[in-house]
Amino acid sequence: MSTQDNPAVDNDNSLDDIFGSSPPQNTLNAPLPPTTATSQSTEPSDLPGLRRQHVTAGYRDGTSASKGAHVQEGFDGGFPVGAQLGMRAGTVLGIMEGLLRGFEERNGPGVVKKPVRGQSAVSTGTDGATEIAELRRQKREQLRVLYEAALKELDVQAVFAEAGGAPEIAPRAEDGEEERAEVQLGRKGDVVIAKWEGRVGVPGWEENMEALEMKEEGKGGGQAVEHS
Amino acid sequence: MEHNLLDSLLDVEEQFYNEGYELGTADGAATGYTEGSVFAVEKGFEKFVEMGRLYGKALVWAQRLDMKSSEGAAAQADSTTGSTTDTLSLDPSICEDMPSLPPHSSRLARNLQTLLELVDPATLDMSNTEEAVNDVDERLKGAATKAKLIQRAMGEREDPAAQVEPKDMSTSGDGSGSIEDISALSIRH
């Protein structure tokens, strides 16, 4: 690495030489010279200054080199965590959306075909019919309120900022086992989502689904009563 | 002696630089990882929330369809059991209180079956590989289409906003999570 050895010069000059040409790495961050220029001529005692300068340069290079390389790694690590939580949150919302729609009286194109059979099966009399309609209206209203609350709480920003305010991610891994960002976020998200899963009873829907599927497979015909 | 001094000075510079470089590498790795991770958690969430929505809806439809086929039993069992309690129960049995489905063809059941297969969480690869991401995109698209058909057959009104449609895919990048995407986001640390 020693650039040109200049045996003929005295001590001071040779020092100038060294600082003047400086290690090749520094050429990346060009504007270093000013400090060197003044410090070099003084004494070797400016070691702290020299140290700071080179450490800083190294730090800068090191950060930018390794940061870029690790962003992708972080993305790959974080994506499945977010996906998993998103799927769960979406399921909660989807069930509620499905229920809301289910309680709406049909008046769209679907009704044109006059569902005579369906209608008569539900209502046992005119009184009963209005009563049921009222009941449905109430449920729909309750559902709507609940759904709106869920929409708010299960928003991507809200889910991960659960603890109030922006999530605090410690970006440093100094003391070895710092938790990774997605682990922290995952835990925050889980709390909120689990609460809603409980409210909506997701497991119940899924179990039911499995039961229906099994029934489908062994479709013998008249076993409709099987589900309670 | 003089030579030693020269060498050691050069060494010192390099040593300082390396010292900094190492520190920077460690810090850069941590911040880089965190930035990528936070970004990806959000992106993954946003994409799969749509998938989950369709899955949730499909669960409800399946329930209703099943009830329809066993209509006689369900209707007479408790068409008027409306829970009067304050907390609304969202148990699947809630579907019994819904208006019954319009007449429909067997195609409805088949479409629903397909939809359920497309959005089945157990078969979705949620990793950020190109293959997985493409597969998810494709299934999401197919599922949205099926959902629309089912919705129509069920006599439900169309979504006012395109809730059922997959959100604009362009926002989720190309799945490669390229670093260029990062700068535009609000990364919070």
CSV table of C-alpha atoms in Angstrom, one decimal:
chain,number,residue,atom,x,y,z
A,1,MET,CA,0.0,0.0,0.0
A,2,SER,CA,2.8,2.4,0.6
A,3,THR,CA,2.6,4.6,-2.4
A,4,GLN,CA,6.1,5.8,-3.3
A,5,ASP,CA,8.8,5.5,-0.9
A,6,ASN,CA,10.8,8.6,-0.8
A,7,PRO,CA,13.9,7.9,1.0
A,8,ALA,CA,15.6,11.2,0.4
A,9,VAL,CA,13.2,13.4,2.3
A,10,ASP,CA,13.3,14.2,6.0
A,11,ASN,CA,10.7,13.1,8.5
A,12,ASP,CA,8.3,15.9,8.2
A,13,ASN,CA,8.0,15.8,4.5
A,14,SER,CA,7.5,12.1,4.4
A,15,LEU,CA,4.5,12.6,6.7
A,16,ASP,CA,3.1,15.2,4.3
A,17,ASP,CA,3.4,12.7,1.7
A,18,ILE,CA,1.5,10.1,3.4
A,19,PHE,CA,-1.4,12.3,4.3
A,20,GLY,CA,-1.4,13.8,0.9
A,21,SER,CA,-1.9,10.6,-0.9
A,22,SER,CA,-4.1,9.0,1.8
A,23,PRO,CA,-5.5,5.6,1.5
A,24,PRO,CA,-7.4,4.8,-1.7
A,25,GLN,CA,-10.7,4.2,0.1
A,26,ASN,CA,-11.0,7.8,0.9
A,27,THR,CA,-11.2,8.9,-2.6
A,28,LEU,CA,-14.8,7.7,-2.5
A,29,ASN,CA,-15.7,10.6,-0.2
A,30,ALA,CA,-13.6,13.2,-1.8
A,31,PRO,CA,-13.7,16.3,0.4
A,32,LEU,CA,-11.6,15.2,3.3
A,33,PRO,CA,-8.5,17.3,2.8
A,34,PRO,CA,-9.1,20.6,4.7
A,35,THR,CA,-8.7,19.1,8.1
A,36,THR,CA,-5.8,17.0,7.1
A,37,ALA,CA,-4.1,19.9,5.7
A,38,THR,CA,-4.1,21.8,9.0
A,39,SER,CA,-3.7,18.9,11.2
A,40,GLN,CA,-0.9,17.2,9.4
A,41,SER,CA,1.6,19.9,9.8
A,42,THR,CA,1.1,20.1,13.6
A,43,GLU,CA,2.1,17.2,15.6
A,44,PRO,CA,1.4,13.5,15.7
A,45,SER,CA,-0.7,14.3,18.7
A,46,ASP,CA,-3.7,15.1,16.4
A,47,LEU,CA,-4.4,11.4,16.5
A,48,PRO,CA,-7.9,11.8,17.7
A,49,GLY,CA,-8.8,14.1,14.8
A,50,LEU,CA,-7.2,11.7,12.4
A,51,ARG,CA,-9.0,8.9,14.0
A,52,ARG,CA,-12.4,10.6,13.8
A,53,GLN,CA,-11.9,11.4,10.2
A,54,HIS,CA,-11.1,7.9,9.1
A,55,VAL,CA,-13.5,6.2,11.3
A,56,THR,CA,-16.2,8.4,10.0
A,57,ALA,CA,-15.3,7.7,6.4
A,58,GLY,CA,-15.2,4.0,7.1
A,59,TYR,CA,-18.5,4.2,8.9
A,60,ARG,CA,-20.2,5.9,6.1
A,61,ASP,CA,-19.0,3.4,3.5
A,62,GLY,CA,-19.8,0.5,5.7
A,63,THR,CA,-23.3,1.7,6.4
A,64,SER,CA,-24.3,2.3,2.8
A,65,ALA,CA,-22.7,-0.9,1.6
A,66,SER,CA,-24.5,-3.1,4.1
A,67,LYS,CA,-27.8,-1.3,4.4
A,68,GLY,CA,-28.7,-1.8,0.8
A,69,ALA,CA,-27.8,-5.5,1.0
A,70,HIS,CA,-30.0,-6.0,4.0
A,71,VAL,CA,-33.2,-4.2,2.9
A,72,GLN,CA,-34.2,-7.1,0.7
A,73,GLU,CA,-33.5,-9.5,3.5
A,74,GLY,CA,-35.7,-7.5,5.8
A,75,PHE,CA,-38.4,-7.4,3.1
A,76,ASP,CA,-38.4,-11.2,2.7
A,77,GLY,CA,-38.6,-11.6,6.5
A,78,GLY,CA,-41.4,-9.1,7.0
A,79,PHE,CA,-43.6,-10.0,4.1
A,80,PRO,CA,-45.0,-13.4,5.3
A,81,VAL,CA,-45.7,-11.9,8.8
A,82,GLY,CA,-47.7,-9.1,7.3
A,83,ALA,CA,-49.4,-11.5,4.9
A,84,GLN,CA,-50.5,-13.8,7.6
A,85,LEU,CA,-52.0,-11.0,9.7
A,86,GLY,CA,-53.6,-9.4,6.7
A,87,MET,CA,-55.3,-12.7,5.8
A,88,ARG,CA,-56.7,-13.0,9.4
A,89,ALA,CA,-57.8,-9.4,9.5
A,90,GLY,CA,-59.4,-9.7,6.1
A,91,THR,CA,-61.2,-12.8,7.1
A,92,VAL,CA,-62.8,-11.0,10.1
A,93,LEU,CA,-63.9,-8.1,7.8
A,94,GLY,CA,-65.1,-10.5,5.1
A,95,ILE,CA,-67.3,-12.4,7.5
A,96,MET,CA,-68.9,-9.2,8.7
A,97,GLU,CA,-69.3,-7.9,5.2
A,98,GLY,CA,-71.0,-11.2,4.2
A,99,LEU,CA,-73.3,-11.0,7.2
A,100,LEU,CA,-74.2,-7.4,6.4
A,101,ARG,CA,-75.1,-8.3,2.9
A,102,GLY,CA,-77.0,-11.2,4.0
A,103,PHE,CA,-79.3,-9.1,6.2
A,104,GLU,CA,-80.1,-6.7,3.4
A,105,GLU,CA,-83.5,-7.3,1.8
A,106,ARG,CA,-83.0,-8.0,-1.7
A,107,ASN,CA,-84.2,-5.5,-4.2
A,108,GLY,CA,-81.6,-5.7,-6.8
A,109,PRO,CA,-81.7,-7.8,-10.0
A,110,GLY,CA,-81.8,-11.0,-7.9
A,111,VAL,CA,-85.4,-10.3,-6.8
A,112,VAL,CA,-86.8,-10.0,-10.3
A,113,LYS,CA,-87.3,-13.8,-10.3
A,114,LYS,CA,-89.8,-13.6,-7.5
A,115,PRO,CA,-88.5,-16.1,-4.9
A,116,VAL,CA,-91.9,-17.3,-4.0
A,117,ARG,CA,-90.8,-20.5,-2.4
A,118,GLY,CA,-88.1,-18.9,-0.3
A,119,GLN,CA,-90.4,-16.2,1.0
A,120,SER,CA,-93.1,-18.5,2.2
A,121,ALA,CA,-90.6,-20.7,3.9
A,122,VAL,CA,-89.5,-18.0,6.3
A,123,SER,CA,-92.7,-16.1,7.1
A,124,THR,CA,-95.5,-18.0,8.7
A,125,GLY,CA,-97.9,-15.0,8.6
A,126,THR,CA,-98.1,-11.4,7.8
A,127,ASP,CA,-97.4,-10.4,11.4
A,128,GLY,CA,-94.5,-12.7,11.6
A,129,ALA,CA,-93.1,-11.2,8.4
A,130,THR,CA,-93.0,-7.7,9.6
A,131,GLU,CA,-91.6,-8.8,12.9
A,132,ILE,CA,-88.8,-10.6,11.2
A,133,ALA,CA,-88.1,-7.7,8.9
A,134,GLU,CA,-87.8,-5.5,12.0
A,135,LEU,CA,-85.5,-8.0,13.6
A,136,ARG,CA,-83.3,-8.1,10.6
A,137,ARG,CA,-83.2,-4.3,10.4
A,138,GLN,CA,-81.9,-4.3,14.0
A,139,LYS,CA,-79.3,-6.9,13.4
A,140,ARG,CA,-78.1,-5.1,10.3
A,141,GLU,CA,-77.7,-1.9,12.3
A,142,GLN,CA,-75.8,-3.6,15.1
A,143,LEU,CA,-73.6,-5.3,12.5
A,144,ARG,CA,-73.0,-2.0,10.8
A,145,VAL,CA,-71.7,-0.4,13.9
A,146,LEU,CA,-69.5,-3.3,14.7
A,147,TYR,CA,-68.2,-3.5,11.2
A,148,GLU,CA,-67.2,0.2,11.2
A,149,ALA,CA,-65.3,-0.3,14.4
A,150,ALA,CA,-63.5,-3.2,12.9
A,151,LEU,CA,-62.6,-1.3,9.8
A,152,LYS,CA,-61.0,1.3,11.9
A,153,GLU,CA,-59.1,-1.0,14.2
A,154,LEU,CA,-58.0,-3.3,11.5
A,155,ASP,CA,-56.6,-0.7,9.2
A,156,VAL,CA,-53.0,-1.4,8.4
A,157,GLN,CA,-51.7,1.6,10.3
A,158,ALA,CA,-53.9,1.1,13.3
A,159,VAL,CA,-53.0,-2.6,13.6
A,160,PHE,CA,-49.3,-2.0,13.8
A,161,ALA,CA,-49.5,1.1,15.9
A,162,GLU,CA,-51.5,-0.6,18.5
A,163,ALA,CA,-49.6,0.5,21.4
A,164,GLY,CA,-50.4,4.1,20.6
A,165,GLY,CA,-48.5,6.2,18.2
A,166,ALA,CA,-46.0,5.0,15.8
A,167,PRO,CA,-44.4,1.6,16.5
A,168,GLU,CA,-41.1,1.9,18.0
A,169,ILE,CA,-38.7,-0.3,16.3
A,170,ALA,CA,-35.2,-0.5,17.6
A,171,PRO,CA,-33.1,-0.7,14.5
A,172,ARG,CA,-29.9,-1.7,16.4
A,173,ALA,CA,-28.7,-5.1,17.0
A,174,GLU,CA,-26.0,-4.1,19.4
A,175,ASP,CA,-26.7,-6.3,22.3
A,176,GLY,CA,-26.8,-9.3,20.2
A,177,GLU,CA,-30.4,-10.6,20.2
A,178,GLU,CA,-32.4,-7.6,19.5
A,179,GLU,CA,-35.9,-8.6,18.3
A,180,ARG,CA,-36.4,-8.2,14.6
A,181,ALA,CA,-38.9,-5.6,13.3
A,182,GLU,CA,-41.4,-8.1,12.0
A,183,VAL,CA,-41.5,-10.0,15.3
A,184,GLN,CA,-42.4,-6.8,17.1
A,185,LEU,CA,-44.9,-5.8,14.6
A,186,GLY,CA,-46.3,-9.3,14.4
A,187,ARG,CA,-47.0,-9.3,18.1
A,188,LYS,CA,-48.7,-5.9,18.0
A,189,GLY,CA,-50.9,-7.0,15.1
A,190,ASP,CA,-51.8,-10.3,16.7
A,191,VAL,CA,-53.3,-8.6,19.8
A,192,VAL,CA,-55.7,-6.5,17.8
A,193,ILE,CA,-56.6,-9.1,15.3
A,194,ALA,CA,-57.1,-11.9,17.8
A,195,LYS,CA,-59.5,-9.7,19.6
A,196,TRP,CA,-61.7,-9.4,16.5
A,197,GLU,CA,-61.3,-13.0,15.6
A,198,GLY,CA,-62.8,-13.7,19.0
A,199,ARG,CA,-65.6,-11.3,18.5
A,200,VAL,CA,-66.6,-12.7,15.1
A,201,GLY,CA,-65.9,-16.2,16.1
A,202,VAL,CA,-63.7,-17.1,13.1
A,203,PRO,CA,-62.9,-20.6,14.4
A,204,GLY,CA,-66.6,-21.4,14.5
A,205,TRP,CA,-67.1,-20.4,10.9
A,206,GLU,CA,-64.1,-22.4,9.8
A,207,GLU,CA,-65.1,-25.5,11.7
A,208,ASN,CA,-68.5,-25.2,10.2
A,209,MET,CA,-66.9,-24.9,6.8
A,210,GLU,CA,-65.0,-28.1,7.3
A,211,ALA,CA,-68.1,-29.8,8.4
A,212,LEU,CA,-69.9,-28.6,5.3
A,213,GLU,CA,-67.0,-29.8,3.1
A,214,MET,CA,-67.1,-33.2,4.6
A,215,LYS,CA,-70.7,-33.4,4.0
A,216,GLU,CA,-70.1,-32.4,0.4
A,217,GLU,CA,-67.7,-35.2,0.0
A,218,GLY,CA,-69.9,-37.9,1.3
A,219,LYS,CA,-72.9,-36.5,-0.5
A,220,GLY,CA,-75.4,-39.2,0.1
A,221,GLY,CA,-78.3,-36.9,-0.3
A,222,GLY,CA,-80.7,-36.7,2.7
A,223,GLN,CA,-78.2,-36.0,5.4
A,224,ALA,CA,-79.0,-32.3,5.6
A,225,VAL,CA,-80.0,-32.5,9.2
A,226,GLU,CA,-76.5,-33.3,10.2
A,227,HIS,CA,-75.6,-29.8,10.9
A,228,SER,CA,-77.2,-28.6,14.0
B,1,MET,CA,13.1,3.0,12.3
B,2,GLU,CA,11.8,5.7,9.9
B,3,HIS,CA,10.3,3.0,7.8
B,4,ASN,CA,8.5,1.5,10.7
B,5,LEU,CA,7.0,4.9,11.5
B,6,LEU,CA,5.7,5.3,8.1
B,7,ASP,CA,4.2,1.9,8.0
B,8,SER,CA,2.6,2.2,11.3
B,9,LEU,CA,1.0,5.5,10.4
B,10,LEU,CA,-0.5,4.0,7.3
B,11,ASP,CA,-1.6,1.1,9.3
B,12,VAL,CA,-3.2,3.4,11.8
B,13,GLU,CA,-5.2,5.1,9.1
B,14,GLU,CA,-6.4,1.9,7.7
B,15,GLN,CA,-7.1,0.5,11.1
B,16,PHE,CA,-9.3,3.6,11.8
B,17,TYR,CA,-11.1,3.3,8.6
B,18,ASN,CA,-11.7,-0.4,9.1
B,19,GLU,CA,-12.9,0.2,12.6
B,20,GLY,CA,-15.5,2.6,11.2
B,21,TYR,CA,-16.4,0.4,8.4
B,22,GLU,CA,-17.2,-2.5,10.7
B,23,LEU,CA,-19.3,-0.4,12.9
B,24,GLY,CA,-21.1,1.0,9.8
B,25,THR,CA,-21.6,-2.5,8.4
B,26,ALA,CA,-23.3,-3.7,11.6
B,27,ASP,CA,-25.5,-0.6,11.9
B,28,GLY,CA,-26.4,-0.6,8.3
B,29,ALA,CA,-27.4,-4.2,8.4
B,30,ALA,CA,-29.7,-3.5,11.2
B,31,THR,CA,-31.3,-0.4,9.9
B,32,GLY,CA,-31.5,-1.8,6.4
B,33,TYR,CA,-33.2,-5.0,7.6
B,34,THR,CA,-35.7,-3.0,9.7
B,35,GLU,CA,-36.6,-0.7,6.9
B,36,GLY,CA,-37.2,-3.6,4.6
B,37,SER,CA,-39.2,-5.5,7.2
B,38,VAL,CA,-41.5,-2.7,8.3
B,39,PHE,CA,-42.2,-1.9,4.7
B,40,ALA,CA,-42.9,-5.5,3.8
B,41,VAL,CA,-45.1,-6.2,6.8
B,42,GLU,CA,-47.4,-3.4,5.6
B,43,LYS,CA,-47.3,-4.5,2.0
B,44,GLY,CA,-48.0,-8.1,2.9
B,45,PHE,CA,-50.8,-7.1,5.1
B,46,GLU,CA,-52.5,-4.9,2.5
B,47,LYS,CA,-52.3,-7.5,-0.1
B,48,PHE,CA,-53.6,-10.4,1.9
B,49,VAL,CA,-56.4,-8.4,3.6
B,50,GLU,CA,-58.1,-8.6,0.2
B,51,MET,CA,-57.7,-12.3,0.1
B,52,GLY,CA,-59.0,-12.7,3.6
B,53,ARG,CA,-62.0,-10.6,2.8
B,54,LEU,CA,-63.0,-12.9,0.0
B,55,TYR,CA,-62.4,-15.9,2.3
B,56,GLY,CA,-64.6,-14.5,5.0
B,57,LYS,CA,-67.4,-13.7,2.6
B,58,ALA,CA,-67.1,-17.2,1.1
B,59,LEU,CA,-67.5,-18.7,4.6
B,60,VAL,CA,-70.7,-16.8,5.1
B,61,TRP,CA,-72.0,-17.7,1.6
B,62,ALA,CA,-71.2,-21.4,2.2
B,63,GLN,CA,-73.1,-21.3,5.4
B,64,ARG,CA,-76.1,-19.7,3.8
B,65,LEU,CA,-76.1,-22.0,0.9
B,66,ASP,CA,-76.0,-25.0,3.1
B,67,MET,CA,-78.9,-23.7,5.1
B,68,LYS,CA,-80.8,-23.2,2.0
B,69,SER,CA,-80.4,-26.8,1.1
B,70,SER,CA,-81.5,-27.9,4.5
B,71,GLU,CA,-84.1,-25.2,4.5
B,72,GLY,CA,-87.0,-27.1,5.9
B,73,ALA,CA,-85.2,-28.0,9.1
B,74,ALA,CA,-83.6,-24.7,9.7
B,75,ALA,CA,-86.6,-22.6,9.1
B,76,GLN,CA,-88.9,-24.4,11.4
B,77,ALA,CA,-86.3,-24.9,14.0
B,78,ASP,CA,-85.7,-21.3,14.9
B,79,SER,CA,-86.6,-18.7,12.3
B,80,THR,CA,-87.7,-16.4,15.1
B,81,THR,CA,-85.1,-17.1,17.7
B,82,GLY,CA,-83.6,-13.7,17.2
B,83,SER,CA,-81.2,-13.1,20.0
B,84,THR,CA,-82.5,-10.2,22.0
B,85,THR,CA,-79.3,-9.8,24.0
B,86,ASP,CA,-77.3,-6.7,23.6
B,87,THR,CA,-74.2,-8.3,22.3
B,88,LEU,CA,-74.9,-9.5,18.9
B,89,SER,CA,-73.8,-13.1,18.4
B,90,LEU,CA,-71.9,-13.6,15.2
B,91,ASP,CA,-72.2,-17.4,15.3
B,92,PRO,CA,-72.8,-19.1,12.0
B,93,SER,CA,-76.3,-19.7,13.2
B,94,ILE,CA,-77.0,-16.0,12.7
B,95,CYS,CA,-77.6,-16.9,9.0
B,96,GLU,CA,-80.8,-18.5,10.0
B,97,ASP,CA,-82.3,-15.1,10.5
B,98,MET,CA,-81.4,-13.8,7.1
B,99,PRO,CA,-83.8,-13.6,4.2
B,100,SER,CA,-83.6,-16.8,2.3
B,101,LEU,CA,-81.7,-17.1,-0.9
B,102,PRO,CA,-83.3,-16.6,-4.3
B,103,PRO,CA,-83.6,-19.7,-6.4
B,104,HIS,CA,-80.2,-20.5,-8.0
B,105,SER,CA,-78.6,-23.0,-10.1
B,106,SER,CA,-76.1,-25.6,-9.0
B,107,ARG,CA,-73.5,-23.5,-10.7
B,108,LEU,CA,-73.6,-21.2,-7.7
B,109,ALA,CA,-72.4,-24.0,-5.4
B,110,ARG,CA,-69.7,-24.9,-7.9
B,111,ASN,CA,-68.5,-21.3,-8.1
B,112,LEU,CA,-68.4,-21.1,-4.4
B,113,GLN,CA,-66.4,-24.3,-4.1
B,114,THR,CA,-63.9,-22.8,-6.6
B,115,LEU,CA,-63.7,-19.6,-4.7
B,116,LEU,CA,-63.1,-21.4,-1.4
B,117,GLU,CA,-60.3,-23.3,-3.0
B,118,LEU,CA,-58.7,-20.2,-4.4
B,119,VAL,CA,-58.7,-18.3,-1.1
B,120,ASP,CA,-58.0,-21.2,1.2
B,121,PRO,CA,-55.4,-19.9,3.7
B,122,ALA,CA,-53.9,-23.3,4.1
B,123,THR,CA,-52.8,-23.5,0.5
B,124,LEU,CA,-51.6,-19.9,0.1
B,125,ASP,CA,-47.8,-19.5,0.0
B,126,MET,CA,-47.2,-16.2,1.7
B,127,SER,CA,-43.5,-15.9,1.1
B,128,ASN,CA,-42.0,-13.2,-1.0
B,129,THR,CA,-40.7,-15.3,-3.8
B,130,GLU,CA,-41.6,-14.4,-7.3
B,131,GLU,CA,-43.5,-17.6,-7.8
B,132,ALA,CA,-45.5,-17.2,-4.7
B,133,VAL,CA,-46.4,-13.6,-5.3
B,134,ASN,CA,-47.5,-14.3,-8.9
B,135,ASP,CA,-49.6,-17.2,-7.7
B,136,VAL,CA,-51.3,-15.1,-5.1
B,137,ASP,CA,-52.0,-12.3,-7.6
B,138,GLU,CA,-53.5,-14.7,-10.0
B,139,ARG,CA,-55.7,-16.4,-7.4
B,140,LEU,CA,-56.8,-13.1,-6.0
B,141,LYS,CA,-57.9,-12.0,-9.4
B,142,GLY,CA,-59.7,-15.2,-10.1
B,143,ALA,CA,-61.3,-15.1,-6.6
B,144,ALA,CA,-62.6,-11.6,-7.1
B,145,THR,CA,-64.3,-12.6,-10.3
B,146,LYS,CA,-65.9,-15.6,-8.7
B,147,ALA,CA,-67.0,-13.6,-5.8
B,148,LYS,CA,-68.8,-11.2,-8.2
B,149,LEU,CA,-70.6,-14.0,-9.9
B,150,ILE,CA,-71.7,-15.5,-6.6
B,151,GLN,CA,-72.8,-12.2,-5.3
B,152,ARG,CA,-75.0,-11.7,-8.2
B,153,ALA,CA,-76.5,-15.1,-8.0
B,154,MET,CA,-77.2,-14.6,-4.3
B,155,GLY,CA,-79.1,-11.4,-5.1
B,156,GLU,CA,-76.7,-9.2,-3.2
B,157,ARG,CA,-76.2,-5.7,-4.4
B,158,GLU,CA,-72.9,-4.9,-6.1
B,159,ASP,CA,-70.3,-3.3,-4.0
B,160,PRO,CA,-70.5,0.4,-4.2
B,161,ALA,CA,-66.8,0.8,-4.2
B,162,ALA,CA,-64.8,-1.9,-5.7
B,163,GLN,CA,-64.3,-3.6,-2.4
B,164,VAL,CA,-64.3,-7.0,-3.8
B,165,GLU,CA,-61.8,-6.2,-6.5
B,166,PRO,CA,-58.2,-6.6,-5.7
B,167,LYS,CA,-56.7,-3.3,-4.9
B,168,ASP,CA,-54.6,-1.7,-7.5
B,169,MET,CA,-51.7,-4.0,-7.8
B,170,SER,CA,-49.3,-1.4,-8.8
B,171,THR,CA,-49.2,-0.1,-5.2
B,172,SER,CA,-47.7,-3.3,-4.0
B,173,GLY,CA,-44.8,-3.1,-6.3
B,174,ASP,CA,-43.6,-6.0,-8.3
B,175,GLY,CA,-43.0,-8.2,-5.3
B,176,SER,CA,-39.3,-7.9,-5.7
B,177,GLY,CA,-39.3,-5.3,-3.0
B,178,SER,CA,-36.8,-3.3,-4.8
B,179,ILE,CA,-34.9,-0.8,-2.8
B,180,GLU,CA,-36.1,2.0,-4.9
B,181,ASP,CA,-39.6,1.5,-3.5
B,182,ILE,CA,-38.4,2.2,0.0
B,183,SER,CA,-37.6,5.8,-0.3
B,184,ALA,CA,-41.2,6.7,-1.1
B,185,LEU,CA,-42.6,5.2,2.1
B,186,SER,CA,-43.1,6.3,5.5
B,187,ILE,CA,-40.8,4.1,7.3
B,188,ARG,CA,-41.1,4.7,11.0
B,189,HIS,CA,-38.3,4.0,13.4
